[in-house]
Structure formats: structure tokens, C-alpha cells
Amino acid sequence: MTRTPVNVTVTGAAGQIGYALLFRIASGQLLGADVPVKLNLLEIPQGLKAAEGTAMELDDCAFPLLQGIDITDDPNVAFNGANVALLVGARPRTKGMERGDLLEANGGIFKPQGKAINDHAADDIKVLVVGNPANTNALIAQAAAPDVPAERFTAMTRLDHNRALSQLSKKTGVPVAEIAKLTIWGNHSATQYPDVFHAEVAGKNAAEVVNDEQWLAETFIPTVAKRGAAIIEARGASSAASAANAAIDHVYTWVNGTPAGDWTSAGVVSDGSYGVAEGLISSFPVTAKDGKFEIVQGLEINDFSRARIDASVKELEEEREAVRGLGLI
Ligand code: NAD
Ligand code: LMR
């Protein structure tokens, strides 16, 4: 019997992340090797032709799991029946743009998209926001979707998580497959806090293995937190394949669960855990089971971590105040 395909909506489909993402979704890497998918691509009018070109290439791959591609510039059409929505398209910061301008411009994208999700998506909709500023864009979309459970809106910090895994692996000489329980806290921005104090490296406490607070403070944390800017500087464009890879990881984990004895990081709605103001979409250590993320509870937070978590959460609160002031939430 043929399975009903899962409807996956991707916004910003003609952009560079879209190009790195769509083929992997269609090949089964987003949801599973036996899960058929239908792609709904949302672009602005200027992006439609390029999205059509990508759709031609998707056709030419003859992916057995791909059961259709629709392309539109209307969010109400793109999110109709969506089970998974990857909100990638966003307004980048351009020269001379203040932070408030950026939030306002993105509000013009994420508010109507949140409303379209509210009105047209499937009951089991899961939303991942990739487009920056990802946490606050997710908050805007979530606020515009009062009929959708708030926890279905998430923001991507899996790329930061993967970056931290890789840096810790290089430092310790232990393969990433043997590193567990790393955490990214806070905002997907330079204030984020990659935390190794509960992480395990080949079964041993990572902070004890590293045993070098100076390296943590002066090398590890800034390298992870400023990696996005370093890639823009080196490539002349922001990370694309690694961002698409992290989006795949985030949704795959959300749907299929975290491995026993490990957790991951995701921007999820705060329930007030760890002193993070309720309602913010902030990165936490999370497990996933039965299609739900849960914040890992009961971790002891030392002074080193506390100050850094608080600083990133403060930035999220300021962003929330700014979008509230603009009437976006
Ligand atoms: P890009 O400029 O190559 O592509 C963005 C695409 O979005 C363009 O094709 C554009 O036409 C489209 N778009 C713009 N407004 C839209 C709208 N209202 N509806 C539908 N489509 C729309 O950018 P990119 O490199 O693909 O990056 C996309 C976003 O992801 C950026 O905001 C970037 O900063 C962000 N990003 C986030 C992370 C993360 O870890 N969270 C990592 C990398 C990049
Ligand atoms: C990244 O972390 O690579 C991106 O968020 C950087 C950016 O500003 O697009």
C-alpha cells in the first residue's frame, strides 16, 4: 500500500540553503528512508523562476520518495496541509540597517507566515525557523498562530551544536560520535553559550578532560559563537550546506527521537526552566520522544555558565521587547 506523503513546506526555496536542503529532503534524509514526501516551495515573485529550475533538477533526480512539488508565492497555498515547515527565507541585514529595521522587515515575513500556518497547516504541524534572527522570527510566527500549540514552533541552534561538537572533538582528539550531552543555550547569535560542563567525551566529563577554563572562555566559546561570521568572511556568503545539514538533523531528531544517553540543542519555547523567561524561544538542552521536544531538567548551572546564559537570554528579552514595541507580537 502506498503511504500518504508528508507535506514539507520550505520557504526561501531558491536561496542557497534551499538549494542545499531540498535534495536531501527529497532523498529521505529529513524524515526517514521509507517516508514519502511532497514539497511545497514558497518564494517571493522574483525567486519563483529559480525555484522552478531547482524543481526541474529535483525531477531529474527521480527520487523514489518524492511525490510532487508545488511552487508558489502565496503563503496560504504553501502552508496548506503542511506537516513540516522549514522557514528559511528571511530578510538579510543590509548596510545601514538598524537592528529594529531588521526585526521589522522580518516581522513582515514571519507574521503573515505564522498566520498562514495557523489557518492552513495540518494539525500535527512542526515548524523550524532557520531565517535570522531565528529565535525572534520564530516568536513572531508563533504569536501569529494562536491555534497551534506554541511548542510546535522552534528555532535552529543545531548548527551551533554541531559546530561545538566539532571544536570539542578537535581539542580532545575524541571522535564526535563519542561526544554527548553538549548544550547550546540562548540565542542563535554571538551571545549564545556553548556549554561543555555536562558534556561527556568518551564517557568522561568534558570540562574535566579539557581542564582549561581559559581555552573555554577565550577560544572555544568565541569560535563557536562567531563561526557564522567567520564563514561569511571566508566564503563571502553565509553558511549554506552546514545550515541545511543542521536543519535536517533538527527535524530528523524531532520526529525520530534522540538516542538514549544523549540530548541535543534546539530553540524551544521556554517554560521558565533554568530562569529563562517564560515564552521566549531560547536554546536549551532537549531530548525528543514521540515527536515532542522536552527540556532536560535538573542540570546544575555553575557561575561560569549562569552569567553567560543570562547574557544571551537578556538579548532575547530585548528582541522580544523590540518586536512587541513594533506590534509584531
Ligand atoms: P539566501 O539569500 O540565499 O536565500 C533566501 C531566499 O529567501 C531567497 O531566495 C529569497 O528570495 C527568499 N525569500 C525572502 N523573503 C521571502 C519570503 N517572504 N517568502 C519566501 N521566500 C523569501 O539566504 P540563505 O543563505 O539561504 O539563508 C537564509 C536565512 O538563513 C538567512 O536569514 C540566514 O541568515 C539564515 N541562516 C540561519 C542559520 C541558523 O543557524 N539559524 C544558519 C545559516 C543561515
Ligand atoms: C550562521 O550561523 O552561519 C548564520 O546564522 C550566519 C548568518 O548571519 O547568516
mmCIF file of C-alpha atoms and ligand atoms in Angstrom:
data_model
loop_
_atom_site.group_PDB
_atom_site.id
_atom_site.type_symbol
_atom_site.label_atom_id
_atom_site.label_comp_id
_atom_site.label_asym_id
_atom_site.label_seq_id
_atom_site.Cartn_x
_atom_site.Cartn_y
_atom_site.Cartn_z
ATOM 1 C CA MET A 1 0.000 0.000 0.000
ATOM 2 C CA THR A 2 1.364 3.467 -0.828
ATOM 3 C CA ARG A 3 1.895 5.704 2.231
ATOM 4 C CA THR A 4 0.417 9.190 2.206
ATOM 5 C CA PRO A 5 3.279 11.618 1.658
ATOM 6 C CA VAL A 6 4.308 14.046 4.380
ATOM 7 C CA ASN A 7 3.807 17.641 3.211
ATOM 8 C CA VAL A 8 7.014 19.594 3.707
ATOM 9 C CA THR A 9 6.938 23.349 3.087
ATOM 10 C CA VAL A 10 10.217 25.169 2.515
ATOM 11 C CA THR A 11 10.350 28.950 2.352
ATOM 12 C CA GLY A 12 13.229 30.719 0.633
ATOM 13 C CA ALA A 13 13.442 27.653 -1.565
ATOM 14 C CA ALA A 14 15.505 29.395 -4.256
ATOM 15 C CA GLY A 15 18.166 30.585 -1.823
ATOM 16 C CA GLN A 16 21.468 28.952 -1.075
ATOM 17 C CA ILE A 17 20.258 26.968 1.950
ATOM 18 C CA GLY A 18 17.210 25.903 -0.046
ATOM 19 C CA TYR A 19 19.469 24.518 -2.766
ATOM 20 C CA ALA A 20 21.449 22.506 -0.208
ATOM 21 C CA LEU A 21 18.309 21.338 1.597
ATOM 22 C CA LEU A 22 15.715 20.284 -0.938
ATOM 23 C CA PHE A 23 17.617 17.350 -2.441
ATOM 24 C CA ARG A 24 18.273 15.902 0.984
ATOM 25 C CA ILE A 25 14.604 16.199 1.962
ATOM 26 C CA ALA A 26 13.565 14.520 -1.271
ATOM 27 C CA SER A 27 16.076 11.700 -0.756
ATOM 28 C CA GLY A 28 14.535 10.766 2.607
ATOM 29 C CA GLN A 29 17.101 12.252 4.962
ATOM 30 C CA LEU A 30 14.680 14.640 6.691
ATOM 31 C CA LEU A 31 12.112 12.134 7.886
ATOM 32 C CA GLY A 32 13.376 8.659 7.103
ATOM 33 C CA ALA A 33 14.334 6.442 4.189
ATOM 34 C CA ASP A 34 10.819 4.980 3.942
ATOM 35 C CA VAL A 35 8.789 8.200 4.255
ATOM 36 C CA PRO A 36 7.408 9.699 1.011
ATOM 37 C CA VAL A 37 7.355 13.472 0.852
ATOM 38 C CA LYS A 38 5.621 16.193 -1.097
ATOM 39 C CA LEU A 39 7.446 19.511 -1.364
ATOM 40 C CA ASN A 40 5.720 22.879 -1.244
ATOM 41 C CA LEU A 41 8.119 25.670 -2.116
ATOM 42 C CA LEU A 42 7.433 29.265 -1.114
ATOM 43 C CA GLU A 43 9.348 32.120 -2.718
ATOM 44 C CA ILE A 44 8.847 35.791 -3.385
ATOM 45 C CA PRO A 45 7.859 36.544 -7.005
ATOM 46 C CA GLN A 46 11.482 37.299 -8.006
ATOM 47 C CA GLY A 47 12.556 33.870 -6.709
ATOM 48 C CA LEU A 48 9.920 31.784 -8.458
ATOM 49 C CA LYS A 49 11.851 31.171 -11.680
ATOM 50 C CA ALA A 50 14.939 29.942 -9.848
ATOM 51 C CA ALA A 51 12.724 27.715 -7.662
ATOM 52 C CA GLU A 52 11.255 26.256 -10.846
ATOM 53 C CA GLY A 53 14.780 25.473 -12.030
ATOM 54 C CA THR A 54 15.528 23.682 -8.758
ATOM 55 C CA ALA A 55 12.263 21.756 -9.117
ATOM 56 C CA MET A 56 13.376 20.635 -12.599
ATOM 57 C CA GLU A 57 16.588 19.313 -11.057
ATOM 58 C CA LEU A 58 14.628 17.562 -8.317
ATOM 59 C CA ASP A 59 12.564 15.870 -11.034
ATOM 60 C CA ASP A 60 15.762 14.861 -12.771
ATOM 61 C CA CYS A 61 16.955 13.025 -9.675
ATOM 62 C CA ALA A 62 13.935 10.681 -9.912
ATOM 63 C CA PHE A 63 13.828 10.365 -6.136
ATOM 64 C CA PRO A 64 11.571 7.402 -5.338
ATOM 65 C CA LEU A 65 10.197 9.131 -2.214
ATOM 66 C CA LEU A 66 9.326 12.456 -3.862
ATOM 67 C CA GLN A 67 5.621 12.516 -4.661
ATOM 68 C CA GLY A 68 5.218 16.029 -6.005
ATOM 69 C CA ILE A 69 6.485 19.612 -5.965
ATOM 70 C CA ASP A 70 4.368 22.751 -5.859
ATOM 71 C CA ILE A 71 5.803 26.256 -6.130
ATOM 72 C CA THR A 72 4.016 29.410 -5.073
ATOM 73 C CA ASP A 73 4.464 32.937 -3.786
ATOM 74 C CA ASP A 74 1.308 32.695 -1.655
ATOM 75 C CA PRO A 75 1.888 31.560 1.973
ATOM 76 C CA ASN A 76 -1.745 30.430 2.252
ATOM 77 C CA VAL A 77 -1.129 27.958 -0.556
ATOM 78 C CA ALA A 78 2.372 26.931 0.543
ATOM 79 C CA PHE A 79 1.322 26.002 4.094
ATOM 80 C CA ASN A 80 -1.942 24.322 3.114
ATOM 81 C CA GLY A 81 -1.862 20.894 4.763
ATOM 82 C CA ALA A 82 1.793 21.310 5.799
ATOM 83 C CA ASN A 83 3.065 18.740 8.298
ATOM 84 C CA VAL A 84 6.597 20.154 8.461
ATOM 85 C CA ALA A 85 7.545 23.757 7.685
ATOM 86 C CA LEU A 86 11.114 24.946 7.278
ATOM 87 C CA LEU A 87 11.118 28.737 7.384
ATOM 88 C CA VAL A 88 14.385 29.591 5.694
ATOM 89 C CA GLY A 89 13.618 32.718 3.656
ATOM 90 C CA ALA A 90 14.301 35.902 5.589
ATOM 91 C CA ARG A 91 15.323 39.487 5.045
ATOM 92 C CA PRO A 92 19.094 39.786 5.477
ATOM 93 C CA ARG A 93 20.635 42.768 7.207
ATOM 94 C CA THR A 94 21.877 45.247 4.647
ATOM 95 C CA LYS A 95 24.218 48.184 5.006
ATOM 96 C CA GLY A 96 22.948 50.930 7.265
ATOM 97 C CA MET A 97 20.101 48.815 8.625
ATOM 98 C CA GLU A 98 19.500 49.126 12.373
ATOM 99 C CA ARG A 99 18.514 46.086 14.423
ATOM 100 C CA GLY A 100 14.975 47.447 14.794
ATOM 101 C CA ASP A 101 14.701 47.776 10.994
ATOM 102 C CA LEU A 102 15.809 44.176 10.613
ATOM 103 C CA LEU A 103 13.270 42.925 13.144
ATOM 104 C CA GLU A 104 10.538 44.963 11.479
ATOM 105 C CA ALA A 105 11.407 43.716 7.982
ATOM 106 C CA ASN A 106 11.376 40.130 9.207
ATOM 107 C CA GLY A 107 8.150 40.711 11.078
ATOM 108 C CA GLY A 108 6.642 41.499 7.680
ATOM 109 C CA ILE A 109 7.602 37.984 6.596
ATOM 110 C CA PHE A 110 7.125 35.839 9.705
ATOM 111 C CA LYS A 111 3.850 37.327 10.968
ATOM 112 C CA PRO A 112 1.873 36.514 7.794
ATOM 113 C CA GLN A 113 3.603 33.146 7.530
ATOM 114 C CA GLY A 114 2.617 32.344 11.139
ATOM 115 C CA LYS A 115 -0.968 33.327 10.334
ATOM 116 C CA ALA A 116 -0.971 31.174 7.201
ATOM 117 C CA ILE A 117 0.334 28.237 9.267
ATOM 118 C CA ASN A 118 -2.391 28.889 11.834
ATOM 119 C CA ASP A 119 -5.107 28.920 9.194
ATOM 120 C CA HIS A 120 -3.974 26.226 6.775
ATOM 121 C CA ALA A 121 -1.370 23.805 8.147
ATOM 122 C CA ALA A 122 -2.137 20.240 9.237
ATOM 123 C CA ASP A 123 -2.948 19.605 12.909
ATOM 124 C CA ASP A 124 0.446 17.974 13.505
ATOM 125 C CA ILE A 125 2.468 20.866 12.012
ATOM 126 C CA LYS A 126 6.074 21.174 13.176
ATOM 127 C CA VAL A 127 7.876 24.430 12.369
ATOM 128 C CA LEU A 128 11.611 25.056 12.272
ATOM 129 C CA VAL A 129 12.751 28.650 11.786
ATOM 130 C CA VAL A 130 16.179 28.977 10.180
ATOM 131 C CA GLY A 131 15.970 32.526 8.810
ATOM 132 C CA ASN A 132 17.673 35.073 11.062
ATOM 133 C CA PRO A 133 17.175 36.385 13.657
ATOM 134 C CA ALA A 134 15.862 32.831 14.027
ATOM 135 C CA ASN A 135 14.684 32.831 17.666
ATOM 136 C CA THR A 136 12.742 36.058 17.412
ATOM 137 C CA ASN A 137 11.385 35.257 13.946
ATOM 138 C CA ALA A 138 10.082 32.009 15.466
ATOM 139 C CA LEU A 139 8.499 34.004 18.291
ATOM 140 C CA ILE A 140 6.775 36.307 15.791
ATOM 141 C CA ALA A 141 5.428 33.367 13.761
ATOM 142 C CA GLN A 142 4.307 31.558 16.905
ATOM 143 C CA ALA A 143 2.490 34.618 18.235
ATOM 144 C CA ALA A 144 0.605 34.866 14.948
ATOM 145 C CA ALA A 145 -0.571 31.248 15.275
ATOM 146 C CA PRO A 146 -2.675 31.127 18.451
ATOM 147 C CA ASP A 147 -4.449 27.915 17.417
ATOM 148 C CA VAL A 148 -1.209 25.956 17.049
ATOM 149 C CA PRO A 149 0.423 24.654 20.247
ATOM 150 C CA ALA A 150 3.330 27.011 20.972
ATOM 151 C CA GLU A 151 5.832 24.153 21.276
ATOM 152 C CA ARG A 152 5.444 23.375 17.572
ATOM 153 C CA PHE A 153 7.485 26.498 16.770
ATOM 154 C CA THR A 154 11.222 26.011 17.129
ATOM 155 C CA ALA A 155 14.363 27.884 16.104
ATOM 156 C CA MET A 156 17.554 26.369 14.793
ATOM 157 C CA THR A 157 20.593 26.166 17.060
ATOM 158 C CA ARG A 158 21.581 22.702 15.847
ATOM 159 C CA LEU A 159 24.237 24.248 13.624
ATOM 160 C CA ASP A 160 25.810 25.834 16.704
ATOM 161 C CA HIS A 161 25.522 22.466 18.470
ATOM 162 C CA ASN A 162 27.270 20.687 15.601
ATOM 163 C CA ARG A 163 29.960 23.377 15.480
ATOM 164 C CA ALA A 164 30.578 22.918 19.203
ATOM 165 C CA LEU A 165 30.796 19.129 18.805
ATOM 166 C CA SER A 166 33.362 19.524 16.081
ATOM 167 C CA GLN A 167 35.511 22.020 18.014
ATOM 168 C CA LEU A 168 35.458 19.837 21.136
ATOM 169 C CA SER A 169 36.374 16.793 19.073
ATOM 170 C CA LYS A 170 39.392 18.619 17.605
ATOM 171 C CA LYS A 171 40.537 19.758 21.036
ATOM 172 C CA THR A 172 40.211 16.360 22.736
ATOM 173 C CA GLY A 173 41.052 14.087 19.804
ATOM 174 C CA VAL A 174 37.856 12.127 20.519
ATOM 175 C CA PRO A 175 35.527 11.492 17.538
ATOM 176 C CA VAL A 176 32.221 13.399 17.533
ATOM 177 C CA ALA A 177 30.357 10.088 17.740
ATOM 178 C CA GLU A 178 31.781 9.676 21.253
ATOM 179 C CA ILE A 179 30.759 13.135 22.476
ATOM 180 C CA ALA A 180 27.379 13.509 24.185
ATOM 181 C CA LYS A 181 25.296 15.987 26.171
ATOM 182 C CA LEU A 182 26.660 19.237 24.798
ATOM 183 C CA THR A 183 24.331 22.215 25.117
ATOM 184 C CA ILE A 184 23.823 25.493 23.305
ATOM 185 C CA TRP A 185 21.929 27.954 25.485
ATOM 186 C CA GLY A 186 20.176 31.158 24.469
ATOM 187 C CA ASN A 187 20.070 32.991 21.178
ATOM 188 C CA HIS A 188 21.410 31.962 17.754
ATOM 189 C CA SER A 189 23.724 34.950 17.826
ATOM 190 C CA ALA A 190 27.168 35.851 19.087
ATOM 191 C CA THR A 191 25.815 35.805 22.672
ATOM 192 C CA GLN A 192 24.931 32.110 22.542
ATOM 193 C CA TYR A 193 26.578 29.926 25.162
ATOM 194 C CA PRO A 194 28.022 26.540 24.190
ATOM 195 C CA ASP A 195 28.244 24.602 27.471
ATOM 196 C CA VAL A 196 30.568 21.644 27.980
ATOM 197 C CA PHE A 197 30.106 21.288 31.747
ATOM 198 C CA HIS A 198 27.619 18.433 31.390
ATOM 199 C CA ALA A 199 29.092 17.073 28.183
ATOM 200 C CA GLU A 200 30.777 13.701 28.005
ATOM 201 C CA VAL A 201 33.828 12.902 25.943
ATOM 202 C CA ALA A 202 34.304 9.144 25.577
ATOM 203 C CA GLY A 203 32.264 8.755 28.768
ATOM 204 C CA LYS A 204 34.264 11.279 30.832
ATOM 205 C CA ASN A 205 33.203 14.779 31.851
ATOM 206 C CA ALA A 206 34.260 17.112 29.023
ATOM 207 C CA ALA A 207 35.182 20.077 31.236
ATOM 208 C CA GLU A 208 37.471 17.806 33.280
ATOM 209 C CA VAL A 209 39.023 16.297 30.155
ATOM 210 C CA VAL A 210 39.681 19.765 28.719
ATOM 211 C CA ASN A 211 40.688 21.144 32.116
ATOM 212 C CA ASP A 212 41.390 24.572 30.670
ATOM 213 C CA GLU A 213 38.900 27.333 31.540
ATOM 214 C CA GLN A 214 40.933 29.859 29.567
ATOM 215 C CA TRP A 215 40.549 27.775 26.402
ATOM 216 C CA LEU A 216 36.820 27.524 27.040
ATOM 217 C CA ALA A 217 36.400 31.270 27.611
ATOM 218 C CA GLU A 218 38.828 32.611 25.032
ATOM 219 C CA THR A 219 38.854 30.029 22.249
ATOM 220 C CA PHE A 220 36.012 27.502 22.321
ATOM 221 C CA ILE A 221 33.072 29.792 23.131
ATOM 222 C CA PRO A 222 34.010 32.624 20.736
ATOM 223 C CA THR A 223 34.942 30.198 17.949
ATOM 224 C CA VAL A 224 31.517 28.541 18.111
ATOM 225 C CA ALA A 225 29.577 31.753 18.720
ATOM 226 C CA LYS A 226 31.290 33.699 15.929
ATOM 227 C CA ARG A 227 31.560 30.831 13.440
ATOM 228 C CA GLY A 228 28.750 32.180 11.281
ATOM 229 C CA ALA A 229 30.592 35.492 10.845
ATOM 230 C CA ALA A 230 33.901 33.670 10.158
ATOM 231 C CA ILE A 231 32.233 31.688 7.375
ATOM 232 C CA ILE A 232 30.723 34.821 5.839
ATOM 233 C CA GLU A 233 34.194 36.392 5.935
ATOM 234 C CA ALA A 234 35.843 33.350 4.302
ATOM 235 C CA ARG A 235 33.172 32.344 1.784
ATOM 236 C CA GLY A 236 31.686 35.728 1.016
ATOM 237 C CA ALA A 237 28.292 34.181 1.804
ATOM 238 C CA SER A 238 26.716 32.731 4.920
ATOM 239 C CA SER A 239 26.873 29.050 5.740
ATOM 240 C CA ALA A 240 24.578 27.042 3.497
ATOM 241 C CA ALA A 241 25.366 23.320 3.339
ATOM 242 C CA SER A 242 26.112 23.131 7.062
ATOM 243 C CA ALA A 243 22.953 25.104 7.836
ATOM 244 C CA ALA A 244 20.898 22.774 5.629
ATOM 245 C CA ASN A 245 22.551 19.792 7.313
ATOM 246 C CA ALA A 246 21.609 21.141 10.739
ATOM 247 C CA ALA A 247 18.014 21.705 9.634
ATOM 248 C CA ILE A 248 17.874 18.071 8.509
ATOM 249 C CA ASP A 249 19.345 16.964 11.858
ATOM 250 C CA HIS A 250 16.884 19.117 13.845
ATOM 251 C CA VAL A 251 13.752 17.787 12.151
ATOM 252 C CA TYR A 252 15.005 14.192 11.950
ATOM 253 C CA THR A 253 15.672 14.237 15.697
ATOM 254 C CA TRP A 254 12.343 15.919 16.480
ATOM 255 C CA VAL A 255 10.437 13.256 14.542
ATOM 256 C CA ASN A 256 12.568 10.195 15.265
ATOM 257 C CA GLY A 257 13.904 10.938 18.773
ATOM 258 C CA THR A 258 17.257 11.453 20.488
ATOM 259 C CA PRO A 259 19.485 8.452 21.149
ATOM 260 C CA ALA A 260 19.466 7.042 24.693
ATOM 261 C CA GLY A 261 22.018 8.763 26.912
ATOM 262 C CA ASP A 262 22.287 11.894 24.806
ATOM 263 C CA TRP A 263 20.481 15.122 24.117
ATOM 264 C CA THR A 264 20.693 17.875 21.551
ATOM 265 C CA SER A 265 20.113 21.638 21.390
ATOM 266 C CA ALA A 266 17.111 23.432 19.945
ATOM 267 C CA GLY A 267 15.427 26.794 20.306
ATOM 268 C CA VAL A 268 12.142 25.911 22.016
ATOM 269 C CA VAL A 269 9.507 27.869 23.921
ATOM 270 C CA SER A 270 10.697 28.417 27.475
ATOM 271 C CA ASP A 271 8.512 27.161 30.314
ATOM 272 C CA GLY A 272 10.671 29.165 32.737
ATOM 273 C CA SER A 273 13.242 26.378 33.172
ATOM 274 C CA TYR A 274 16.736 27.489 34.219
ATOM 275 C CA GLY A 275 15.490 31.028 34.856
ATOM 276 C CA VAL A 276 14.799 31.662 31.155
ATOM 277 C CA ALA A 277 11.789 33.972 30.915
ATOM 278 C CA GLU A 278 8.664 32.062 30.006
ATOM 279 C CA GLY A 279 7.563 32.325 26.394
ATOM 280 C CA LEU A 280 10.953 33.191 24.914
ATOM 281 C CA ILE A 281 12.188 30.863 22.191
ATOM 282 C CA SER A 282 15.591 30.069 23.594
ATOM 283 C CA SER A 283 18.070 27.265 23.040
ATOM 284 C CA PHE A 284 18.065 24.527 25.678
ATOM 285 C CA PRO A 285 19.331 21.002 26.110
ATOM 286 C CA VAL A 286 16.448 18.922 24.765
ATOM 287 C CA THR A 287 15.506 15.309 24.266
ATOM 288 C CA ALA A 288 12.957 14.249 21.678
ATOM 289 C CA LYS A 289 10.470 11.419 22.043
ATOM 290 C CA ASP A 290 7.200 10.606 20.265
ATOM 291 C CA GLY A 291 7.543 13.739 18.121
ATOM 292 C CA LYS A 292 7.992 16.097 21.081
ATOM 293 C CA PHE A 293 10.972 18.021 22.382
ATOM 294 C CA GLU A 294 11.427 18.167 26.138
ATOM 295 C CA ILE A 295 13.804 20.431 28.025
ATOM 296 C CA VAL A 296 16.321 18.388 30.018
ATOM 297 C CA GLN A 297 15.682 19.181 33.682
ATOM 298 C CA GLY A 298 17.776 19.268 36.814
ATOM 299 C CA LEU A 299 21.180 20.290 35.458
ATOM 300 C CA GLU A 300 23.365 22.170 37.880
ATOM 301 C CA ILE A 301 24.413 25.521 36.457
ATOM 302 C CA ASN A 302 27.733 26.864 37.738
ATOM 303 C CA ASP A 303 28.628 30.572 37.943
ATOM 304 C CA PHE A 304 30.625 30.457 34.698
ATOM 305 C CA SER A 305 27.565 29.154 32.839
ATOM 306 C CA ARG A 306 24.989 31.261 34.705
ATOM 307 C CA ALA A 307 26.480 34.588 33.639
ATOM 308 C CA ARG A 308 26.689 33.509 30.006
ATOM 309 C CA ILE A 309 23.178 32.031 29.851
ATOM 310 C CA ASP A 310 21.777 35.196 31.444
ATOM 311 C CA ALA A 311 23.562 37.440 28.930
ATOM 312 C CA SER A 312 22.134 35.591 25.938
ATOM 313 C CA VAL A 313 18.647 35.414 27.442
ATOM 314 C CA LYS A 314 18.819 39.154 28.142
ATOM 315 C CA GLU A 315 19.417 39.719 24.429
ATOM 316 C CA LEU A 316 16.378 37.577 23.620
ATOM 317 C CA GLU A 317 14.287 39.591 26.066
ATOM 318 C CA GLU A 318 15.415 42.808 24.392
ATOM 319 C CA GLU A 319 14.488 41.405 20.982
ATOM 320 C CA ARG A 320 11.079 40.410 22.368
ATOM 321 C CA GLU A 321 10.569 43.919 23.752
ATOM 322 C CA ALA A 322 11.552 45.410 20.387
ATOM 323 C CA VAL A 323 9.093 43.305 18.384
ATOM 324 C CA ARG A 324 6.412 43.918 20.992
ATOM 325 C CA GLY A 325 7.015 47.647 20.566
ATOM 326 C CA LEU A 326 6.597 47.218 16.821
ATOM 327 C CA GLY A 327 3.271 45.451 17.329
ATOM 328 C CA LEU A 328 4.627 42.214 15.872
ATOM 329 C CA ILE A 329 3.655 40.000 18.797
HETATM 330 P P1 NAD B 1 19.557 33.496 0.541
HETATM 331 O O1 NAD B 1 19.508 34.981 0.470
HETATM 332 O O2 NAD B 1 20.464 32.735 -0.355
HETATM 333 O O3 NAD B 1 18.089 32.920 0.295
HETATM 334 C C1 NAD B 1 16.969 33.428 0.924
HETATM 335 C C2 NAD B 1 15.792 33.175 0.000
HETATM 336 O O4 NAD B 1 14.619 33.555 0.689
HETATM 337 C C3 NAD B 1 15.844 33.988 -1.294
HETATM 338 O O5 NAD B 1 15.680 33.130 -2.399
HETATM 339 C C4 NAD B 1 14.663 34.956 -1.145
HETATM 340 O O6 NAD B 1 14.039 35.239 -2.392
HETATM 341 C C5 NAD B 1 13.746 34.145 -0.237
HETATM 342 N N1 NAD B 1 12.763 34.942 0.492
HETATM 343 C C6 NAD B 1 12.897 36.194 1.012
HETATM 344 N N2 NAD B 1 11.748 36.584 1.563
HETATM 345 C C7 NAD B 1 10.879 35.560 1.433
HETATM 346 C C8 NAD B 1 9.524 35.382 1.775
HETATM 347 N N3 NAD B 1 8.829 36.341 2.386
HETATM 348 N N4 NAD B 1 8.936 34.200 1.484
HETATM 349 C C9 NAD B 1 9.619 33.239 0.846
HETATM 350 N N5 NAD B 1 10.902 33.357 0.462
HETATM 351 C C10 NAD B 1 11.517 34.501 0.754
HETATM 352 O O7 NAD B 1 19.805 33.149 2.064
HETATM 353 P P2 NAD B 1 20.317 31.768 2.691
HETATM 354 O O8 NAD B 1 21.789 31.747 2.679
HETATM 355 O O9 NAD B 1 19.556 30.640 2.078
HETATM 356 O O10 NAD B 1 19.903 31.989 4.217
HETATM 357 C C11 NAD B 1 18.557 32.085 4.597
HETATM 358 C C12 NAD B 1 18.453 32.557 6.040
HETATM 359 O O11 NAD B 1 19.008 31.591 6.931
HETATM 360 C C13 NAD B 1 19.185 33.857 6.354
HETATM 361 O O12 NAD B 1 18.369 34.631 7.221
HETATM 362 C C14 NAD B 1 20.425 33.398 7.103
HETATM 363 O O13 NAD B 1 20.934 34.409 7.936
HETATM 364 C C15 NAD B 1 19.836 32.263 7.889
HETATM 365 N N6 NAD B 1 20.787 31.298 8.461
HETATM 366 C C16 NAD B 1 20.474 30.784 9.686
HETATM 367 C C17 NAD B 1 21.316 29.859 10.274
HETATM 368 C C18 NAD B 1 20.992 29.267 11.622
HETATM 369 O O14 NAD B 1 21.840 28.526 12.149
HETATM 370 N N7 NAD B 1 19.852 29.520 12.247
HETATM 371 C C19 NAD B 1 22.466 29.445 9.603
HETATM 372 C C20 NAD B 1 22.737 29.975 8.338
HETATM 373 C C21 NAD B 1 21.883 30.905 7.772
HETATM 374 C C1 LMR B 2 25.373 31.158 10.776
HETATM 375 O O1 LMR B 2 25.375 30.883 11.981
HETATM 376 O O2 LMR B 2 26.147 30.608 9.969
HETATM 377 C C2 LMR B 2 24.413 32.200 10.247
HETATM 378 O O3 LMR B 2 23.380 32.419 11.165
HETATM 379 C C3 LMR B 2 25.155 33.456 9.935
HETATM 380 C C4 LMR B 2 24.265 34.474 9.275
HETATM 381 O O4 LMR B 2 24.294 35.641 9.746
HETATM 382 O O5 LMR B 2 23.559 34.147 8.300
#
